[in-house]
Every structure is written in structure tokens, then in C-alpha cells.
Coordinates of C-alpha atoms in Angstrom, one line a residue:
M134 CA -57.6 -20.5 23.9
R135 CA -56.4 -23.8 22.6
S136 CA -54.1 -26.0 24.6
T137 CA -50.7 -26.7 23.0
A138 CA -48.5 -29.7 23.3
L139 CA -45.6 -29.3 25.8
P140 CA -42.1 -30.5 25.4
G141 CA -41.8 -34.1 26.5
D142 CA -45.6 -34.7 26.2
P143 CA -46.4 -38.4 26.0
P144 CA -47.6 -39.4 22.5
G145 CA -50.9 -41.1 23.4
G146 CA -52.0 -43.7 20.9
R147 CA -53.5 -47.1 21.1
R148 CA -51.2 -48.4 23.8
A149 CA -52.1 -45.4 26.0
V150 CA -55.8 -46.1 25.5
A151 CA -55.3 -49.8 26.5
V152 CA -53.3 -49.0 29.6
W153 CA -55.6 -46.1 30.6
G154 CA -58.5 -48.4 29.9
I155 CA -57.3 -50.9 32.6
G156 CA -57.0 -48.1 35.1
V157 CA -60.4 -46.6 34.4
S158 CA -61.9 -50.1 34.6
V159 CA -60.8 -50.2 38.3
Y160 CA -62.5 -46.8 38.8
F161 CA -65.6 -48.2 37.0
V162 CA -65.9 -51.1 39.5
A163 CA -65.2 -48.8 42.5
V164 CA -68.1 -46.6 41.4
I165 CA -70.4 -49.6 41.2
F166 CA -69.5 -50.5 44.8
R167 CA -69.7 -46.9 45.9
T168 CA -73.2 -46.3 44.5
S169 CA -74.6 -49.7 45.3
L170 CA -76.2 -48.4 48.5
G171 CA -78.2 -45.9 46.4
V172 CA -80.4 -48.6 45.1
A173 CA -80.4 -50.6 48.4
G174 CA -81.1 -47.7 50.8
L175 CA -84.7 -48.8 51.6
D176 CA -83.6 -52.5 51.8
A177 CA -80.7 -51.5 54.2
A178 CA -83.1 -49.6 56.4
D179 CA -85.2 -52.8 56.7
R180 CA -82.3 -55.2 57.0
F181 CA -80.6 -53.3 59.8
D182 CA -83.8 -51.7 61.3
V183 CA -82.5 -48.1 61.2
N184 CA -84.1 -44.7 60.8
A185 CA -83.2 -42.0 58.2
S186 CA -80.3 -40.5 60.2
A187 CA -78.7 -43.9 60.8
L188 CA -79.2 -44.8 57.2
S189 CA -77.5 -41.7 56.0
T190 CA -74.6 -42.6 58.3
F191 CA -73.6 -45.4 55.8
S192 CA -72.9 -42.9 53.1
I193 CA -71.6 -40.2 55.4
L194 CA -69.0 -42.5 56.8
Q195 CA -68.0 -43.7 53.4
L196 CA -67.7 -40.2 52.1
L197 CA -65.9 -39.0 55.3
V198 CA -63.2 -41.7 54.7
Y199 CA -63.1 -40.9 51.0
A200 CA -62.7 -37.1 51.6
G201 CA -60.2 -37.6 54.4
M202 CA -58.1 -39.9 52.2
Q203 CA -57.8 -37.5 49.2
I204 CA -54.7 -35.6 50.2
P205 CA -52.9 -38.7 51.6
V206 CA -53.8 -40.6 48.4
G207 CA -52.5 -37.7 46.2
L208 CA -49.2 -37.8 48.1
L209 CA -49.0 -41.6 47.7
V210 CA -49.7 -41.3 44.0
D211 CA -47.0 -38.7 43.6
R212 CA -44.6 -40.9 45.6
L213 CA -45.4 -44.5 44.8
G214 CA -47.0 -44.3 41.3
T215 CA -50.4 -45.3 40.0
K216 CA -50.1 -49.0 39.8
K217 CA -49.3 -49.6 43.5
V218 CA -51.9 -47.2 44.8
L219 CA -54.6 -48.7 42.5
A220 CA -53.7 -52.2 43.6
I221 CA -54.1 -51.3 47.2
G222 CA -57.3 -49.5 46.6
T223 CA -58.8 -52.5 44.7
V224 CA -58.0 -54.9 47.5
L225 CA -59.6 -52.6 50.0
F226 CA -62.9 -51.8 48.1
T227 CA -63.4 -55.4 47.2
A228 CA -63.0 -56.5 50.8
G229 CA -65.4 -53.8 51.8
Q230 CA -68.0 -54.9 49.3
L231 CA -67.7 -58.5 50.5
G232 CA -67.9 -57.4 54.1
F233 CA -71.1 -55.5 53.4
A234 CA -72.6 -58.6 51.8
F235 CA -72.1 -60.7 54.9
S236 CA -72.5 -58.1 57.7
P237 CA -75.0 -59.4 60.3
S238 CA -75.2 -56.1 62.1
Y239 CA -75.4 -52.4 61.6
G240 CA -71.9 -51.8 63.2
M241 CA -70.2 -54.4 60.9
A242 CA -71.9 -52.9 57.9
L243 CA -70.7 -49.5 58.8
A244 CA -67.1 -50.8 59.1
S245 CA -67.4 -52.4 55.7
R246 CA -68.6 -49.2 54.0
A247 CA -65.7 -47.4 55.6
L248 CA -63.2 -49.9 54.2
L249 CA -64.9 -49.6 50.8
G250 CA -64.6 -45.8 51.0
C251 CA -60.9 -46.1 51.8
G252 CA -60.3 -48.2 48.7
D253 CA -62.5 -46.1 46.5
A254 CA -60.6 -43.0 47.5
M255 CA -57.5 -44.4 45.8
T256 CA -59.0 -44.8 42.4
F257 CA -60.0 -41.5 40.8
I258 CA -56.8 -39.5 41.5
S259 CA -54.8 -42.5 40.3
V260 CA -56.7 -42.6 37.0
L261 CA -56.3 -38.8 36.5
R262 CA -52.5 -39.2 37.1
L263 CA -52.4 -42.1 34.6
G264 CA -54.1 -39.9 32.0
T265 CA -51.5 -37.2 32.4
R266 CA -48.7 -39.7 32.1
W267 CA -50.0 -41.4 28.9
F268 CA -51.7 -38.6 26.9
P269 CA -50.6 -35.2 25.7
A270 CA -51.6 -32.2 27.9
R271 CA -54.0 -30.9 25.3
R272 CA -56.1 -34.1 25.8
G273 CA -56.3 -33.5 29.5
P274 CA -59.8 -32.0 29.8
L275 CA -61.3 -34.7 27.5
I276 CA -59.6 -37.6 29.2
A277 CA -60.8 -36.4 32.6
Q278 CA -64.4 -36.1 31.4
L279 CA -64.1 -39.6 29.8
A280 CA -63.0 -40.9 33.1
G281 CA -66.0 -39.3 34.8
L282 CA -68.2 -40.8 32.1
V283 CA -66.9 -44.3 32.8
G284 CA -67.6 -43.7 36.4
M285 CA -71.2 -42.8 35.7
A286 CA -71.4 -46.0 33.6
G287 CA -70.6 -47.8 36.9
N288 CA -73.4 -45.9 38.5
L289 CA -75.7 -47.1 35.7
V290 CA -74.7 -50.7 36.4
S291 CA -75.7 -50.2 40.0
T292 CA -79.0 -48.7 39.0
L293 CA -80.0 -51.2 36.4
V294 CA -78.1 -54.5 37.2
L295 CA -77.4 -54.5 40.9
A296 CA -80.9 -53.3 41.8
R297 CA -82.4 -56.3 39.9
L298 CA -79.9 -58.7 41.4
L299 CA -80.8 -57.4 44.8
H300 CA -84.5 -58.1 44.4
G301 CA -83.9 -61.3 42.5
V302 CA -81.2 -63.2 44.4
G303 CA -81.2 -61.3 47.7
W304 CA -78.8 -59.1 49.6
T305 CA -75.9 -61.4 50.3
A306 CA -75.7 -63.0 46.8
A307 CA -76.0 -59.6 45.1
F308 CA -73.3 -57.9 47.0
A309 CA -71.0 -60.9 47.2
G310 CA -71.4 -61.7 43.5
S311 CA -70.6 -58.1 42.5
A312 CA -67.4 -58.3 44.5
G313 CA -66.0 -60.7 41.9
A314 CA -65.6 -57.7 39.5
G315 CA -63.0 -56.4 41.9
V316 CA -61.0 -59.5 41.7
V317 CA -61.0 -59.4 37.9
V318 CA -59.8 -55.8 37.6
L319 CA -57.1 -56.5 40.2
V320 CA -55.7 -59.3 38.1
L321 CA -55.7 -57.1 35.0
L322 CA -53.9 -54.2 36.6
L323 CA -51.3 -56.4 38.2
L324 CA -50.5 -58.0 34.8
F325 CA -50.8 -55.2 32.3
L326 CA -50.9 -51.7 33.9
K327 CA -47.8 -49.5 33.6
D328 CA -47.3 -46.1 35.3
H329 CA -45.9 -44.4 32.2
P330 CA -44.7 -45.1 28.6
E331 CA -41.1 -45.9 28.0
G332 CA -38.9 -42.7 27.7
H333 CA -41.4 -40.6 29.7
E334 CA -40.2 -41.5 33.2
P335 CA -40.8 -38.7 35.7
E336 CA -37.8 -36.9 37.0
P337 CA -36.7 -38.2 40.4
F338 CA -38.0 -36.0 43.2
P339 CA -36.7 -36.1 46.7
H340 CA -39.0 -37.4 49.4
Q341 CA -38.2 -36.3 52.9
G342 CA -40.9 -37.6 55.2
A343 CA -43.1 -35.1 57.0
A344 CA -41.2 -32.2 55.5
Y345 CA -42.0 -33.4 52.0
V346 CA -45.6 -33.8 52.8
R347 CA -45.9 -30.3 54.3
R348 CA -44.1 -28.8 51.2
Q349 CA -46.4 -30.6 48.8
I350 CA -49.6 -29.6 50.5
A351 CA -48.5 -26.0 51.2
A352 CA -47.2 -25.5 47.6
S353 CA -50.4 -26.9 46.1
W354 CA -52.7 -24.9 48.4
R355 CA -50.8 -21.6 47.7
E356 CA -51.9 -21.8 44.1
P357 CA -55.2 -20.0 43.6
G358 CA -56.0 -22.5 40.8
T359 CA -56.0 -25.4 43.3
R360 CA -58.4 -23.6 45.7
M361 CA -60.5 -22.6 42.7
G362 CA -60.7 -26.2 41.6
L363 CA -61.7 -27.3 45.1
W364 CA -64.6 -24.8 45.3
V365 CA -65.8 -25.6 41.7
H366 CA -65.8 -29.3 42.7
F367 CA -67.5 -28.5 46.0
T368 CA -70.3 -26.4 44.4
T369 CA -71.2 -28.5 41.4
Q370 CA -70.9 -32.2 42.4
F371 CA -72.9 -32.7 45.5
P372 CA -76.6 -32.2 44.4
A373 CA -76.3 -35.2 42.0
M374 CA -74.1 -37.2 44.3
V375 CA -76.5 -36.9 47.2
F376 CA -79.4 -37.8 44.9
L377 CA -77.8 -40.9 43.4
L378 CA -75.9 -42.1 46.5
L379 CA -78.8 -42.2 48.9
W380 CA -81.7 -39.8 49.0
G381 CA -82.9 -39.8 45.4
L382 CA -84.8 -43.1 45.6
P383 CA -86.6 -42.3 48.9
F384 CA -87.4 -38.8 47.7
L385 CA -89.0 -40.0 44.5
V386 CA -90.9 -42.9 46.2
E387 CA -91.9 -41.4 49.5
A388 CA -92.3 -37.7 48.7
Q389 CA -93.3 -37.9 45.0
G390 CA -95.4 -41.1 45.2
L391 CA -93.6 -42.9 42.4
S392 CA -93.1 -46.6 42.1
R393 CA -89.7 -48.1 42.6
S394 CA -89.4 -48.9 38.9
S395 CA -90.3 -45.3 37.9
A396 CA -87.9 -43.9 40.5
G397 CA -85.2 -46.2 39.1
E398 CA -85.8 -44.9 35.6
L399 CA -85.3 -41.3 36.8
L400 CA -82.1 -42.3 38.5
T401 CA -81.0 -43.9 35.3
L402 CA -81.9 -40.6 33.5
V403 CA -79.5 -38.8 35.8
V404 CA -76.7 -41.2 34.8
L405 CA -77.4 -41.1 31.1
S406 CA -77.6 -37.3 31.1
N407 CA -74.3 -37.2 32.9
M408 CA -72.6 -39.3 30.2
V409 CA -73.9 -37.2 27.4
V410 CA -73.1 -33.9 29.1
G411 CA -69.7 -35.2 30.0
L412 CA -68.8 -35.7 26.4
V413 CA -70.1 -32.2 25.5
Y414 CA -68.3 -30.4 28.3
G415 CA -65.0 -32.3 27.5
Q416 CA -65.1 -31.2 23.9
I417 CA -66.0 -27.6 24.7
V418 CA -63.2 -27.2 27.3
A419 CA -60.7 -28.9 25.1
R420 CA -61.4 -26.3 22.4
H421 CA -62.2 -23.3 24.5
H422 CA -60.4 -23.3 27.9
E423 CA -62.1 -20.1 28.9
A424 CA -65.5 -21.8 28.9
R425 CA -64.7 -23.6 32.2
L426 CA -66.1 -21.0 34.6
P427 CA -69.3 -20.2 32.6
L428 CA -70.1 -23.9 32.3
A429 CA -69.6 -24.4 36.1
L430 CA -71.6 -21.4 37.2
G431 CA -74.3 -22.2 34.6
T432 CA -74.7 -25.7 35.9
V433 CA -75.0 -24.4 39.5
A434 CA -77.7 -21.9 38.4
A435 CA -79.6 -24.5 36.4
T436 CA -79.5 -27.0 39.3
A437 CA -80.6 -24.4 41.9
T438 CA -83.5 -23.2 39.6
L439 CA -84.8 -26.8 39.1
W440 CA -84.5 -27.8 42.7
A441 CA -86.3 -24.6 43.8
T442 CA -89.1 -25.1 41.3
T443 CA -89.6 -28.8 42.3
L444 CA -89.5 -28.1 46.1
A445 CA -91.8 -25.1 45.8
W446 CA -94.4 -26.7 43.5
P447 CA -97.8 -25.9 44.9
A448 CA -99.3 -29.4 44.6
Q449 CA -98.3 -32.1 47.0
T450 CA -96.2 -33.8 44.3
A451 CA -94.3 -32.3 41.3
P452 CA -95.5 -33.3 37.8
M453 CA -93.5 -36.0 36.0
W454 CA -92.2 -33.6 33.3
L455 CA -90.6 -31.4 36.0
L456 CA -89.0 -34.5 37.7
V457 CA -87.6 -35.5 34.3
V458 CA -86.1 -32.0 33.7
L459 CA -84.7 -32.0 37.2
C460 CA -83.0 -35.4 36.7
T461 CA -81.7 -34.3 33.3
V462 CA -80.1 -31.1 34.8
L463 CA -78.7 -33.1 37.7
G464 CA -76.8 -35.1 35.1
A465 CA -74.7 -32.1 34.4
C466 CA -73.4 -31.9 38.0
G467 CA -70.8 -34.6 37.5
P468 CA -69.2 -33.2 34.3
A469 CA -69.2 -29.7 35.9
S470 CA -67.3 -31.0 38.9
M471 CA -64.7 -32.4 36.6
L472 CA -64.0 -28.8 35.5
G473 CA -62.4 -28.3 39.0
F474 CA -59.5 -30.4 37.9
D475 CA -59.0 -28.2 34.8
F476 CA -58.4 -25.3 37.2
A477 CA -56.0 -27.2 39.4
R478 CA -54.1 -29.1 36.7
P479 CA -52.4 -26.1 34.9
A480 CA -51.7 -24.4 38.3
N481 CA -49.3 -27.2 39.5
P482 CA -46.2 -28.9 38.0
P483 CA -46.2 -32.6 37.3
E484 CA -44.7 -33.6 40.7
R485 CA -47.6 -32.0 42.5
Q486 CA -50.5 -33.2 40.2
G487 CA -51.6 -36.0 42.6
T488 CA -51.6 -33.7 45.7
A489 CA -53.4 -30.9 43.8
S490 CA -56.0 -33.4 42.5
G491 CA -56.5 -34.8 46.0
I492 CA -57.2 -31.3 47.4
T493 CA -59.6 -30.6 44.5
N494 CA -61.4 -33.9 44.9
M495 CA -62.1 -33.3 48.6
G496 CA -64.5 -30.4 47.7
G497 CA -67.4 -32.3 46.3
F498 CA -67.2 -35.1 48.7
V499 CA -67.1 -32.8 51.8
A500 CA -70.2 -31.0 50.4
S501 CA -71.9 -34.4 49.7
M502 CA -71.1 -35.7 53.2
T503 CA -72.5 -32.5 54.8
T504 CA -75.7 -32.6 52.7
L505 CA -76.3 -36.3 53.3
F506 CA -76.0 -35.7 57.1
A507 CA -78.2 -32.6 57.0
V508 CA -80.9 -34.2 54.9
G509 CA -81.1 -37.2 57.3
V510 CA -81.3 -35.1 60.4
L511 CA -83.9 -32.7 58.9
L512 CA -86.0 -35.6 57.7
D513 CA -86.1 -37.1 61.2
A514 CA -86.7 -33.6 62.8
T515 CA -89.6 -32.7 60.5
G516 CA -91.3 -36.1 60.3
G517 CA -90.1 -36.7 56.7
D518 CA -90.6 -33.3 55.1
Y519 CA -88.4 -33.5 52.0
R520 CA -89.0 -29.9 51.0
I521 CA -87.3 -28.6 54.2
A522 CA -84.6 -31.3 54.1
F523 CA -83.5 -30.7 50.6
S524 CA -83.4 -26.9 51.1
V525 CA -79.9 -27.4 52.5
V526 CA -78.7 -27.7 48.9
F527 CA -79.1 -23.9 48.4
V528 CA -77.0 -23.1 51.5
L529 CA -74.0 -25.0 50.2
Q530 CA -74.4 -23.7 46.7
A531 CA -74.4 -20.1 48.0
L532 CA -71.2 -20.8 50.0
G533 CA -69.4 -22.4 47.0
V534 CA -70.4 -19.7 44.5
S535 CA -69.2 -16.9 46.8
Q536 CA -65.7 -18.6 47.0
I537 CA -65.5 -19.1 43.3
L538 CA -66.3 -15.5 42.6
R539 CA -63.7 -14.4 45.2
L540 CA -60.9 -16.5 43.6
R541 CA -61.7 -16.3 39.9
R542 CA -59.5 -13.3 39.1
R543 CA -56.4 -14.5 41.1
A544 CA -56.6 -17.9 39.5
A545 CA -56.9 -16.5 36.0
R546 CA -54.0 -14.1 36.5
R547 CA -51.8 -16.8 37.9
E548 CA -52.7 -19.2 35.1
R549 CA -51.8 -16.6 32.5
E550 CA -48.4 -16.1 34.2
R551 CA -47.7 -19.8 34.1
L552 CA -48.8 -20.1 30.4
V553 CA -46.4 -17.2 29.5
A554 CA -43.5 -18.9 31.4
S555 CA -44.2 -22.3 29.7
R556 CA -44.1 -20.6 26.3
V557 CA -40.7 -19.0 27.1
E558 CA -39.4 -22.4 28.2
T559 CA -40.7 -24.0 25.0
V560 CA -38.8 -21.5 22.9
H561 CA -35.6 -22.3 24.7
V562 CA -35.9 -26.1 24.4
P563 CA -33.1 -27.3 22.0
A564 CA -34.2 -28.9 18.8

């Protein structure tokens, strides 16, 4: 089923690419800051003298703030527009990165990561909204995947550049220097970013305080497509997120006996695989909308199979070829999570897109936060047994798949009804 242009669709074009490029550059920097702890986890443990559970608290708190902010941010984007929300987010995540650079204690470092998570939470939903305002609806799946791809490029910068800076110039200089990128994108967005092209202003929508908030959330949640999007995001994103955000490097170094450089190369492979798969998934879904669910479930199945094979390998360490395949498959998790937005987007009208995206985006980060905490606790409880600790992945995958299968028919039926209604409206639009 091909997506068709809707009446009033924005035209896209070079200007749309330029404006969207500014917005996505903010997200790019936010991801660099978000994932910077992934390459600094062992250094952070030494710097603040903390164990595995305390170390995982950095990422858990950051993701807790991020997940908790998703619905409020969605409402803010619907109400204030993209530019204002992105500007606020940029100020917050830049301040958080600076604070982390100069934190003398574990407590202050935690507060800085929370501030960073708050600012980071304001970026992705804003970029999704910017894409829907500047590009035709048929480009939606590809634009969303491209946004995710740029985010993974930010992860790549953390893995390759920030890691070298950290071990070259030290903790404070590396984190404080990287914060300068936040200042640069803030200036760009204040000068050049626009919420929508001329002639495509959204219709005014009444905002009535708490009543408006309740209506927006309730109306979005009633749509099976929104809930489907949340569970697809929940089930697909977290295995790679947990691996890249914190536990991948310690697992590869401490459990698999690799050097830091070899482990870093495998983390880089996850990111590169993500970028390639993102382009492929985006093209497939843009041409064949019905491929969303098979791609999502196929990614979950492949991820579970590779994790099970790696953790159950009879030798003490898995062979390098298996770790390479595992990291390659983990690279598909990010693009698969983006499919969640392709379920939520057609289920909601334009005035609810931010709210629906916020609900969807909570899924993967709640799953990631839960897994980060569980892995840390299990590592401390078992004396560093990564096989037991990482088995929690299968529990969350099973929960997510059960919910996806429960909702799939209702979501598909409702989406067909909306498509028929939109076609009827298109027929009656005057020439």
C-alpha cells in the first residue's frame, strides 16, 4: 500500500531539507551527549568510586527523566511549536553536559545527567513534528528513519571521537569541550529554524489548561495505533540502547575478554549497522506500509536468537564472529523502534501528533531504564555474571511481543477506517 499525498501537504524541497537539517542537528548533538557515558562508563566508575548498581543509576536517572518528559514534551510541541521547545531543550542538555564535566561528586554528576536527560527529551519529538510540518505525508517513514540515522551518527561521534578525547585530554576537557557543540546548534536554530513553511500554518486549536491536557492524552491513548506504536518501540529499541548506553563496553571487556579498542570497534559496528538498516527500513516502509509489523517482529526474533546464542555459548567467551553478528543485528533495533511512530502517526490527527509521538517514545526508554537497572542489580548480586544479568532482555521482549500481538488487529482495522475516511474527504475537497 503506497502512501498518497493529502490535501494541504507541505511541498518539501530544498528549503524543507535546510530547515529540517537544523532541527536534526540539534538531535545529533543531544545524542552525542546522551551516549557519552557509554564510552566513559569504566572511567566514571573510577572517577566517582562506585559499583555497577550506582554506575547504572547514571543512565537510569537520565532515561527516567527522558521517559517521564515524553508526554509533557509532546503537549508542549503541540502547543508552543518546535522552535521554542528545541531551544529550551538545547539550553538544558548543554548545561547538563557542562555540569557533568565539572562535577566533583557522584551526587552532582547525577543531577547533571538528569538535567541532560530533560533537555534531550525535548529533541526527538520536536524533530518528528518538524518533519511532518515541512514534508509531504508520503515521506514520513523515510524522514523519521533519516532522523534516527542522524541520531546514530551522534552515537558514532561518541564512540570514535569523544572516547579518544576522554583518554587524550581527560574527563573535564573532553566533556566541557563537547558542550560547545550545544552552543553552536542553539545559535543556528534561533537564527534560521521555522516551525512550518509559509501558507501551511496549523489551524488554531483551543488550549484550556488541564482539561486540554487530559483530552489530548486520552484521545491519543484511545487509538489502538498509539498503543501499538508504544509497544513496538518498547520491544525493539532497548537491547541496543542498553548495550550502547552503558553495558556494552563492560560486557565486551570484562565478560568477553576483549581490549577496549576491540570493544569500541564492535560498538561502532552497532552504530554503522543501525545507519545502513535505517535507510533500508525507511525505503521498504515508504513503499510497502504493510511491512511495518513483519520488520518489527523479525528484528525482535533475530535479536533474541543472537543474544540467546551468545549467552549460552559453551565456552567461557563467545567467538569473535558471533560477537560481530550480534552487534550487526543489534544495529537493527533502532530502525525497528522507529516503526512504532509509523503506527502512531496515521492513527492521530495533526493536532495530536506531538502527544502521540511522546506516548510512543516512552516505550523504548521505559524498557531501557528497566533493563539498565536490572542488569546492574543482577551483576552485583551474582558477582559479575553477565549471562544471568543479560537474560532479563528475554523477559521484556516476551512482554512486548504479547502486547503487539494483542493489539495488531484492532490497530490495523482502525487504520483502514481512517484511510477510507481520508479518501472520502479528499474526494470532496474543492479544486
